[in-house]
């Protein structure tokens, strides 16, 4: 769906977040309408034929499109500064749609080896069965991305900052490498969201989202999306949606559409708490190391600040102090089992602070060697900071941390 409507031209992002793509029925409701229907009544046989052929605008069937889903797509596109957006049932199905649309057997993809666990599995194993080749390189090593390029490279796919170590990669540099190779750059923008980072403006060709995270923002539904040029959405991704059917449900679209209205203020408030918590953890005697792009000790701090609107985001991770891996795992489990207020949950992007042990959960399917390369050690705890009072967050983490 296209975003260049005359009503929203020239408006600021804050305004677009609440005003872009408002679709009202004949009742004039102020909140966005939710259209729950799997099919549409056609005005005439000729109109139905024209709509199915794509010669005329108009909805035909729920798998192909829905007005509420279209509103979400237009609003997200407006926030990402994209020409168009197409949504999916989950973040992973957005990645699947991207790969099915862009790649064929023999094509090559380059990703960072610290990408989201299921992304590594999907591209490295599942798509390999269909002859798609992949290379996984160190996230922050621009030379390694460049060296991995082959004549068959069609796509570079980066996630920044990464989960759970918050490694940041240089989007502009990767876009140059991709374009010099005649390939495309896609960026998984789950962690920073368009509130902090707009990869298309930095040269990326595609932005991928798990709407399940900050776009919804309150842990209610699954959703995914790809933002790109109108041409790519219509010609490359829409045909995959039509035949493969990873369609976003209208209710879920309505929830994430409303989530976009508060995205910027949630990200600002949650990131402010994350920075304060990172600074507190950094000097805590029970903590060995904190990973957070907003800290000056972060290896890509300056790049992160330049690329992410001077903000570290709302996710951090830290390693508990321990003498070996077994003790580290035991202590990390102890910190998590001592929580009384915060949630022990592998999700992120919620107004409730969520804490997790990546090595045994999100990265549990990886081999020990893959985990080591990704830096997901046994003492690592990830905190996706929510909207609770900072003192309450600290008190809850301190329960376990101060008892070693
Ligand atoms: C959660 C997540 C995904 C996958 O999204 P789902 O909505 O769970 O399918 C992809 N990338 C990142 C960075 C994520 O955090």
CSV table of C-alpha atoms and ligand atoms in Angstrom, one decimal:
chain,number,residue,atom,x,y,z
A,1,UNK,CA,0.0,0.0,0.0
A,2,UNK,CA,1.3,3.4,-0.9
A,3,UNK,CA,1.9,6.3,1.6
A,4,UNK,CA,1.8,9.3,-0.6
A,5,UNK,CA,-1.7,10.5,0.3
A,6,UNK,CA,-2.4,14.2,0.0
A,7,UNK,CA,-3.9,14.4,3.5
A,8,UNK,CA,-0.6,13.5,5.2
A,9,UNK,CA,1.9,15.1,2.9
A,10,UNK,CA,4.4,17.4,4.8
A,11,UNK,CA,3.3,16.3,8.3
A,12,UNK,CA,5.8,15.5,11.0
A,13,UNK,CA,6.5,12.0,12.3
A,14,UNK,CA,4.7,12.5,15.6
A,15,UNK,CA,1.6,13.5,13.7
A,16,UNK,CA,2.0,10.7,11.2
A,17,UNK,CA,2.1,8.2,14.1
A,18,UNK,CA,-1.4,9.0,15.1
A,19,UNK,CA,-2.8,10.5,11.8
A,20,UNK,CA,-1.4,8.5,8.9
A,21,UNK,CA,-3.8,6.1,7.2
A,22,UNK,CA,-6.8,6.6,9.4
A,23,UNK,CA,-9.6,4.7,7.7
A,24,UNK,CA,-13.1,5.6,8.8
A,25,UNK,CA,-16.3,3.8,7.9
A,26,UNK,CA,-19.5,5.7,7.1
A,27,UNK,CA,-20.1,6.1,10.9
A,28,UNK,CA,-17.1,8.4,11.2
A,29,UNK,CA,-15.5,6.7,14.2
A,30,UNK,CA,-12.5,8.5,15.6
A,31,UNK,CA,-10.5,5.4,16.4
A,32,UNK,CA,-9.4,3.3,13.5
A,33,UNK,CA,-12.0,0.8,12.2
A,34,UNK,CA,-11.4,-2.9,12.5
A,35,UNK,CA,-12.6,-4.8,9.5
A,36,UNK,CA,-13.1,-8.5,10.3
A,37,UNK,CA,-13.9,-10.2,7.0
A,38,UNK,CA,-12.4,-12.9,4.9
A,39,UNK,CA,-14.0,-11.9,1.6
A,40,UNK,CA,-15.5,-8.8,-0.1
A,41,UNK,CA,-18.7,-8.3,-2.1
A,42,UNK,CA,-17.9,-7.1,-5.6
A,43,UNK,CA,-19.9,-4.3,-7.3
A,44,UNK,CA,-20.0,-6.1,-10.6
A,45,UNK,CA,-18.5,-9.1,-12.4
A,46,UNK,CA,-16.4,-6.7,-14.5
A,47,UNK,CA,-15.0,-4.9,-11.4
A,48,UNK,CA,-14.2,-8.3,-9.8
A,49,UNK,CA,-12.3,-9.3,-12.9
A,50,UNK,CA,-10.4,-5.9,-13.0
A,51,UNK,CA,-9.5,-6.2,-9.3
A,52,UNK,CA,-8.3,-9.7,-9.5
A,53,UNK,CA,-6.2,-8.7,-12.5
A,54,UNK,CA,-4.7,-5.8,-10.5
A,55,UNK,CA,-6.1,-3.3,-13.0
A,56,UNK,CA,-8.4,-1.6,-10.5
A,57,UNK,CA,-8.0,-0.8,-6.8
A,58,UNK,CA,-10.3,-2.8,-4.5
A,59,UNK,CA,-10.2,-5.7,-2.0
A,60,UNK,CA,-10.9,-9.2,-3.3
A,61,UNK,CA,-10.0,-11.8,-0.7
A,62,UNK,CA,-8.6,-11.7,2.9
A,63,UNK,CA,-5.4,-13.4,2.1
A,64,UNK,CA,-4.5,-10.7,-0.4
A,65,UNK,CA,-5.5,-7.6,1.6
A,66,UNK,CA,-7.7,-6.0,4.2
A,67,UNK,CA,-8.4,-2.2,4.9
A,68,UNK,CA,-7.2,-2.5,8.6
A,69,UNK,CA,-4.1,-4.3,7.5
A,70,UNK,CA,-3.5,-1.7,4.8
A,71,UNK,CA,-3.8,1.1,7.4
A,72,UNK,CA,-1.1,-0.5,9.5
A,73,UNK,CA,1.1,-0.9,6.4
A,74,UNK,CA,0.7,2.7,5.4
A,75,UNK,CA,1.4,4.0,8.9
A,76,UNK,CA,4.5,1.9,9.4
A,77,UNK,CA,5.8,2.9,5.9
A,78,UNK,CA,5.2,6.6,6.9
A,79,UNK,CA,7.3,6.1,10.1
A,80,UNK,CA,10.1,4.3,8.2
A,81,UNK,CA,10.1,6.8,5.4
A,82,UNK,CA,9.3,4.0,2.9
A,83,UNK,CA,7.3,4.2,-0.2
A,84,UNK,CA,5.4,1.0,0.8
A,85,UNK,CA,5.1,-1.7,3.3
A,86,UNK,CA,3.7,-5.3,3.3
A,87,UNK,CA,2.8,-7.0,6.5
A,88,UNK,CA,2.9,-10.7,7.6
A,89,UNK,CA,1.7,-12.9,10.4
A,90,UNK,CA,5.0,-12.7,12.3
A,91,UNK,CA,8.5,-11.4,12.0
A,92,UNK,CA,9.9,-14.7,10.8
A,93,UNK,CA,7.3,-15.0,8.0
A,94,UNK,CA,8.4,-11.5,6.9
A,95,UNK,CA,11.9,-12.8,6.5
A,96,UNK,CA,10.6,-15.9,4.7
A,97,UNK,CA,8.6,-13.6,2.4
A,98,UNK,CA,11.7,-11.5,1.7
A,99,UNK,CA,13.8,-14.6,0.9
A,100,UNK,CA,11.1,-16.3,-1.2
A,101,UNK,CA,10.6,-13.1,-3.2
A,102,UNK,CA,14.3,-12.2,-3.8
A,103,UNK,CA,16.2,-15.5,-3.9
A,104,UNK,CA,16.4,-18.6,-5.9
A,105,UNK,CA,18.5,-21.8,-5.7
A,106,UNK,CA,22.2,-20.9,-6.1
A,107,UNK,CA,21.8,-17.4,-4.8
A,108,UNK,CA,23.9,-16.3,-1.8
A,109,UNK,CA,23.0,-14.4,1.3
A,110,UNK,CA,25.4,-12.8,3.9
A,111,UNK,CA,24.2,-12.3,7.5
A,112,UNK,CA,25.9,-11.6,10.8
A,113,UNK,CA,26.4,-14.7,13.0
A,114,UNK,CA,24.9,-12.8,15.9
A,115,UNK,CA,21.5,-12.5,14.2
A,116,UNK,CA,18.2,-13.6,15.9
A,117,UNK,CA,18.4,-17.4,16.5
A,118,UNK,CA,15.5,-18.3,14.3
A,119,UNK,CA,16.8,-16.1,11.5
A,120,UNK,CA,20.1,-18.1,11.5
A,121,UNK,CA,18.1,-21.3,11.5
A,122,UNK,CA,15.7,-20.2,8.7
A,123,UNK,CA,18.5,-18.9,6.4
A,124,UNK,CA,21.3,-21.3,7.4
A,125,UNK,CA,19.3,-24.5,7.5
A,126,UNK,CA,15.8,-24.3,6.2
A,127,UNK,CA,16.5,-22.3,3.0
A,128,UNK,CA,19.7,-24.3,2.5
A,129,UNK,CA,17.4,-27.2,1.6
A,130,UNK,CA,16.2,-25.2,-1.4
A,131,UNK,CA,19.8,-24.4,-2.5
A,132,UNK,CA,20.1,-20.9,-1.0
A,133,UNK,CA,23.7,-20.5,0.1
A,134,UNK,CA,24.6,-18.4,3.1
A,135,UNK,CA,27.7,-17.0,4.9
A,136,UNK,CA,27.6,-15.8,8.5
A,137,UNK,CA,30.2,-13.1,9.4
A,138,UNK,CA,31.1,-11.1,12.6
A,139,UNK,CA,28.5,-8.4,13.0
A,140,UNK,CA,30.9,-5.4,13.5
A,141,UNK,CA,33.6,-6.5,11.0
A,142,UNK,CA,32.9,-4.5,7.8
A,143,UNK,CA,35.9,-6.1,6.0
A,144,UNK,CA,34.4,-9.6,6.7
A,145,UNK,CA,31.1,-8.6,5.1
A,146,UNK,CA,33.0,-7.4,2.1
A,147,UNK,CA,35.2,-10.5,1.9
A,148,UNK,CA,32.2,-12.8,2.0
A,149,UNK,CA,30.7,-11.3,-1.2
A,150,UNK,CA,30.6,-13.7,-4.2
A,151,UNK,CA,29.3,-13.3,-7.7
A,152,UNK,CA,26.1,-15.0,-6.6
A,153,UNK,CA,25.5,-12.7,-3.6
A,154,UNK,CA,22.0,-11.2,-3.8
A,155,UNK,CA,21.3,-10.1,-0.3
A,156,UNK,CA,23.1,-8.7,2.8
A,157,UNK,CA,20.9,-9.0,5.9
A,158,UNK,CA,21.9,-7.2,9.1
A,159,UNK,CA,20.2,-6.7,12.5
A,160,UNK,CA,21.4,-3.7,14.5
A,161,UNK,CA,21.6,-3.6,17.5
A,162,UNK,CA,21.8,-7.4,17.8
A,163,UNK,CA,20.1,-9.6,20.4
A,164,UNK,CA,21.3,-10.1,23.1
A,165,UNK,CA,24.8,-8.4,22.9
A,166,UNK,CA,23.6,-5.1,21.3
A,167,UNK,CA,26.4,-5.2,18.7
A,168,UNK,CA,25.9,-2.4,16.2
A,169,UNK,CA,26.8,-2.5,12.6
A,170,UNK,CA,27.4,0.4,10.2
A,171,UNK,CA,24.3,0.4,7.9
A,172,UNK,CA,25.7,2.9,5.5
A,173,UNK,CA,28.9,0.9,5.0
A,174,UNK,CA,27.0,-2.4,4.5
A,175,UNK,CA,24.7,-0.6,2.0
A,176,UNK,CA,27.8,0.4,0.0
A,177,UNK,CA,29.1,-3.1,0.0
A,178,UNK,CA,25.8,-4.5,-1.1
A,179,UNK,CA,25.3,-2.0,-3.9
A,180,UNK,CA,28.8,-2.4,-5.2
A,181,UNK,CA,28.1,-6.1,-5.5
A,182,UNK,CA,24.8,-5.5,-7.2
A,183,UNK,CA,23.0,-6.9,-4.2
A,184,UNK,CA,20.5,-5.5,-1.7
A,185,UNK,CA,20.8,-4.6,2.0
A,186,UNK,CA,17.9,-5.6,4.3
A,187,UNK,CA,17.9,-4.4,8.0
A,188,UNK,CA,16.0,-6.1,10.8
A,189,UNK,CA,14.9,-2.9,12.7
A,190,UNK,CA,13.2,-4.7,15.6
A,191,UNK,CA,15.4,-3.4,18.4
A,192,UNK,CA,15.8,0.3,17.4
A,193,UNK,CA,12.4,0.7,15.6
A,194,UNK,CA,11.8,3.7,13.4
A,195,UNK,CA,11.5,5.8,16.5
A,196,UNK,CA,15.3,5.7,16.7
A,197,UNK,CA,16.7,4.4,13.4
A,198,UNK,CA,15.5,4.6,9.8
A,199,UNK,CA,17.7,2.3,7.8
A,200,UNK,CA,16.2,3.3,4.4
A,201,UNK,CA,17.6,6.8,4.9
A,202,UNK,CA,21.0,5.3,5.6
A,203,UNK,CA,21.0,3.4,2.3
A,204,UNK,CA,19.2,0.1,3.1
A,205,UNK,CA,16.8,-1.2,0.5
A,206,UNK,CA,14.5,-3.2,2.8
A,207,UNK,CA,13.5,-2.8,6.5
A,208,UNK,CA,12.2,-5.9,8.2
A,209,UNK,CA,10.1,-5.8,11.4
A,210,UNK,CA,8.8,-8.2,14.0
A,211,UNK,CA,5.7,-6.2,14.9
A,212,UNK,CA,5.4,-8.5,17.9
A,213,UNK,CA,8.0,-6.4,19.7
A,214,UNK,CA,8.0,-2.6,20.1
A,215,UNK,CA,5.5,-1.9,17.3
A,216,UNK,CA,2.7,-3.5,19.4
A,217,UNK,CA,4.7,-2.6,22.5
A,218,UNK,CA,2.4,-4.3,24.9
A,219,UNK,CA,3.1,-8.0,24.2
A,220,UNK,CA,-0.4,-8.8,22.8
A,221,UNK,CA,0.0,-10.0,19.2
A,222,UNK,CA,2.3,-11.4,16.6
A,223,UNK,CA,3.0,-9.4,13.5
A,224,UNK,CA,5.7,-8.8,10.9
A,225,UNK,CA,6.4,-6.4,8.0
A,226,UNK,CA,8.7,-5.4,5.2
A,227,UNK,CA,9.2,-1.8,4.1
A,228,UNK,CA,10.7,-1.1,0.7
A,229,UNK,CA,10.0,0.6,-2.6
A,230,UNK,CA,6.5,0.4,-4.1
A,231,UNK,CA,7.9,-1.6,-7.0
A,232,UNK,CA,9.5,-4.2,-4.8
A,233,UNK,CA,6.5,-4.5,-2.5
A,234,UNK,CA,4.1,-4.9,-5.5
A,235,UNK,CA,6.2,-7.0,-7.8
A,236,UNK,CA,8.4,-9.1,-5.5
A,237,UNK,CA,6.7,-9.5,-2.1
A,238,UNK,CA,2.9,-9.3,-2.8
A,239,UNK,CA,3.0,-12.3,-5.2
A,240,UNK,CA,4.6,-14.4,-2.3
A,241,UNK,CA,1.9,-13.2,0.1
A,242,UNK,CA,-0.8,-14.2,-2.5
A,243,UNK,CA,0.5,-17.7,-3.0
A,244,UNK,CA,2.1,-18.5,0.3
A,245,UNK,CA,-0.5,-16.8,2.6
A,246,UNK,CA,1.6,-15.5,5.5
A,247,UNK,CA,-1.1,-12.9,5.9
A,248,UNK,CA,-1.4,-10.6,9.0
A,249,UNK,CA,-4.8,-11.1,10.7
A,250,UNK,CA,-6.9,-7.9,10.7
A,251,UNK,CA,-7.3,-7.9,14.5
A,252,UNK,CA,-3.5,-8.1,15.0
A,253,UNK,CA,-3.0,-5.4,12.4
A,254,UNK,CA,-5.4,-3.2,14.3
A,255,UNK,CA,-3.5,-3.8,17.6
A,256,UNK,CA,-0.1,-2.9,16.0
A,257,UNK,CA,-1.6,0.0,14.2
A,258,UNK,CA,-2.7,1.5,17.6
A,259,UNK,CA,0.7,0.5,19.0
A,260,UNK,CA,2.5,2.8,16.4
A,261,UNK,CA,0.7,5.8,18.0
A,262,UNK,CA,2.7,5.6,21.2
A,263,UNK,CA,5.9,4.1,19.7
A,264,UNK,CA,8.1,7.2,19.9
A,265,UNK,CA,7.2,8.1,23.5
A,266,UNK,CA,7.5,4.5,24.7
A,267,UNK,CA,10.9,4.1,23.1
A,268,UNK,CA,12.1,7.4,24.7
A,269,UNK,CA,10.8,6.5,28.2
A,270,UNK,CA,12.0,2.9,28.0
A,271,UNK,CA,15.4,3.8,26.6
A,272,UNK,CA,15.9,6.4,29.4
A,273,UNK,CA,15.3,3.7,32.0
A,274,UNK,CA,17.6,1.3,30.1
A,275,UNK,CA,20.5,3.8,30.1
A,276,UNK,CA,20.1,4.5,33.8
A,277,UNK,CA,19.9,0.8,34.6
A,278,UNK,CA,23.0,0.1,32.4
A,279,UNK,CA,24.9,2.7,34.4
A,280,UNK,CA,23.8,1.2,37.7
A,281,UNK,CA,24.7,-2.4,36.6
A,282,UNK,CA,28.1,-1.3,35.3
A,283,UNK,CA,29.2,-0.5,38.9
A,284,UNK,CA,27.4,-3.3,40.6
A,285,UNK,CA,29.8,-5.7,42.4
A,286,UNK,CA,27.8,-8.7,41.2
A,287,UNK,CA,28.1,-7.8,37.5
A,288,UNK,CA,31.2,-8.5,35.3
A,289,UNK,CA,30.1,-6.7,32.1
A,290,UNK,CA,27.3,-4.7,30.6
A,291,UNK,CA,26.4,-4.6,26.9
A,292,UNK,CA,24.5,-1.4,26.1
A,293,UNK,CA,25.1,0.9,23.1
A,294,UNK,CA,24.3,4.0,25.2
A,295,UNK,CA,27.3,3.4,27.5
A,296,UNK,CA,30.6,5.0,26.4
A,297,UNK,CA,32.2,1.7,27.2
A,298,UNK,CA,30.3,0.0,24.3
A,299,UNK,CA,32.7,-0.7,21.4
A,300,UNK,CA,30.4,1.0,18.8
A,301,UNK,CA,29.1,3.7,21.1
A,302,UNK,CA,29.7,6.5,18.7
A,303,UNK,CA,28.4,4.7,15.7
A,304,UNK,CA,25.3,3.7,17.6
A,305,UNK,CA,24.6,7.3,18.8
A,306,UNK,CA,25.0,8.6,15.3
A,307,UNK,CA,22.8,5.9,13.7
A,308,UNK,CA,20.2,5.6,16.4
A,309,UNK,CA,19.1,9.2,17.1
A,310,UNK,CA,21.6,9.6,20.0
A,311,UNK,CA,19.9,6.8,21.9
A,312,UNK,CA,20.9,3.3,23.1
A,313,UNK,CA,17.5,1.7,22.9
A,314,UNK,CA,15.6,-0.2,25.5
A,315,UNK,CA,17.5,-3.6,25.5
A,316,UNK,CA,20.6,-4.3,27.4
A,317,UNK,CA,22.4,-7.5,28.6
A,318,UNK,CA,24.9,-8.1,31.3
A,319,UNK,CA,27.1,-10.9,32.6
A,320,UNK,CA,27.1,-12.0,36.2
A,321,UNK,CA,30.4,-12.2,37.9
A,322,UNK,CA,31.5,-15.9,38.2
A,323,UNK,CA,34.7,-18.1,38.2
A,324,UNK,CA,33.5,-20.5,35.5
A,325,UNK,CA,30.7,-21.3,33.1
A,326,UNK,CA,28.8,-23.6,35.5
A,327,UNK,CA,28.8,-21.1,38.3
A,328,UNK,CA,27.9,-18.3,35.8
A,329,UNK,CA,24.8,-20.3,34.6
A,330,UNK,CA,23.8,-21.1,38.2
A,331,UNK,CA,24.1,-17.4,39.2
A,332,UNK,CA,22.2,-16.2,36.2
A,333,UNK,CA,19.4,-18.6,37.0
A,334,UNK,CA,19.5,-17.4,40.6
A,335,UNK,CA,19.1,-13.8,39.6
A,336,UNK,CA,16.1,-14.7,37.3
A,337,UNK,CA,14.5,-17.0,39.9
A,338,UNK,CA,14.7,-14.2,42.5
A,339,UNK,CA,12.6,-11.8,40.5
A,340,UNK,CA,9.4,-10.8,42.1
A,341,UNK,CA,8.2,-7.8,40.0
A,342,UNK,CA,9.8,-8.2,36.6
A,343,UNK,CA,8.9,-11.0,34.2
A,344,UNK,CA,11.0,-14.0,33.4
A,345,UNK,CA,10.2,-14.1,29.6
A,346,UNK,CA,12.1,-14.5,26.4
A,347,UNK,CA,10.0,-11.9,24.6
A,348,UNK,CA,11.0,-8.2,24.3
A,349,UNK,CA,9.4,-4.9,23.4
A,350,UNK,CA,6.8,-4.8,26.2
A,351,UNK,CA,5.9,-2.1,28.6
A,352,UNK,CA,6.6,-4.7,31.3
A,353,UNK,CA,10.3,-5.4,31.8
A,354,UNK,CA,11.3,-8.8,30.6
A,355,UNK,CA,14.4,-10.7,31.7
A,356,UNK,CA,15.8,-13.8,30.0
A,357,UNK,CA,18.7,-16.2,29.9
A,358,UNK,CA,19.6,-16.3,26.2
A,359,UNK,CA,22.1,-19.2,26.3
A,360,UNK,CA,19.3,-21.7,27.4
A,361,UNK,CA,16.3,-20.1,25.6
A,362,UNK,CA,16.5,-17.9,22.5
A,363,UNK,CA,19.9,-19.3,21.6
A,364,UNK,CA,19.3,-22.8,23.0
A,365,UNK,CA,18.9,-24.3,19.6
A,366,UNK,CA,22.4,-23.2,18.5
A,367,UNK,CA,25.4,-25.5,19.0
A,368,UNK,CA,27.8,-24.6,21.8
A,369,UNK,CA,30.3,-23.5,19.1
A,370,UNK,CA,27.7,-21.2,17.5
A,371,UNK,CA,26.8,-19.7,20.9
A,372,UNK,CA,30.5,-19.1,21.7
A,373,UNK,CA,31.0,-17.2,18.4
A,374,UNK,CA,27.9,-15.2,19.0
A,375,UNK,CA,29.2,-14.4,22.5
A,376,UNK,CA,26.1,-15.8,24.3
A,377,UNK,CA,27.9,-17.0,27.4
A,378,UNK,CA,26.2,-18.8,30.3
A,379,UNK,CA,26.3,-15.8,32.7
A,380,UNK,CA,24.5,-13.5,30.3
A,381,UNK,CA,21.1,-12.0,31.2
A,382,UNK,CA,19.1,-9.9,28.8
A,383,UNK,CA,16.8,-7.2,30.1
A,384,UNK,CA,14.2,-5.6,27.8
A,385,UNK,CA,13.5,-2.6,29.9
A,386,UNK,CA,9.8,-1.6,30.3
A,387,UNK,CA,8.0,1.3,32.0
A,388,UNK,CA,8.2,0.4,35.6
A,389,UNK,CA,9.9,2.8,38.0
A,390,UNK,CA,13.7,2.5,37.8
A,391,UNK,CA,14.1,1.9,41.5
A,392,UNK,CA,11.7,-1.0,41.4
A,393,UNK,CA,13.6,-2.5,38.4
A,394,UNK,CA,16.9,-2.1,40.3
A,395,UNK,CA,15.5,-3.6,43.5
A,396,UNK,CA,14.2,-6.6,41.7
A,397,UNK,CA,17.5,-7.4,39.9
A,398,UNK,CA,19.5,-6.6,43.1
A,399,UNK,CA,17.7,-9.4,45.0
A,400,UNK,CA,19.7,-12.1,43.2
A,401,UNK,CA,22.7,-10.0,42.3
A,402,UNK,CA,23.6,-9.0,45.8
A,403,UNK,CA,23.4,-12.5,47.2
A,404,UNK,CA,26.4,-14.2,45.5
B,1,LIG,C1,11.4,-11.6,17.6
B,1,LIG,C2,12.4,-11.2,16.5
B,1,LIG,C3,12.2,-11.7,15.2
B,1,LIG,C4,11.1,-12.7,14.9
B,1,LIG,O1,9.9,-12.1,15.0
B,1,LIG,P1,8.5,-13.0,15.4
B,1,LIG,O2,7.5,-12.0,15.3
B,1,LIG,O3,8.8,-13.6,16.7
B,1,LIG,O4,8.4,-14.0,14.3
B,1,LIG,C5,13.2,-11.4,14.3
B,1,LIG,N1,14.2,-10.6,14.6
B,1,LIG,C6,14.4,-10.1,15.8
B,1,LIG,C7,15.5,-9.2,16.1
B,1,LIG,C8,13.5,-10.4,16.9
B,1,LIG,O5,13.7,-9.9,18.1
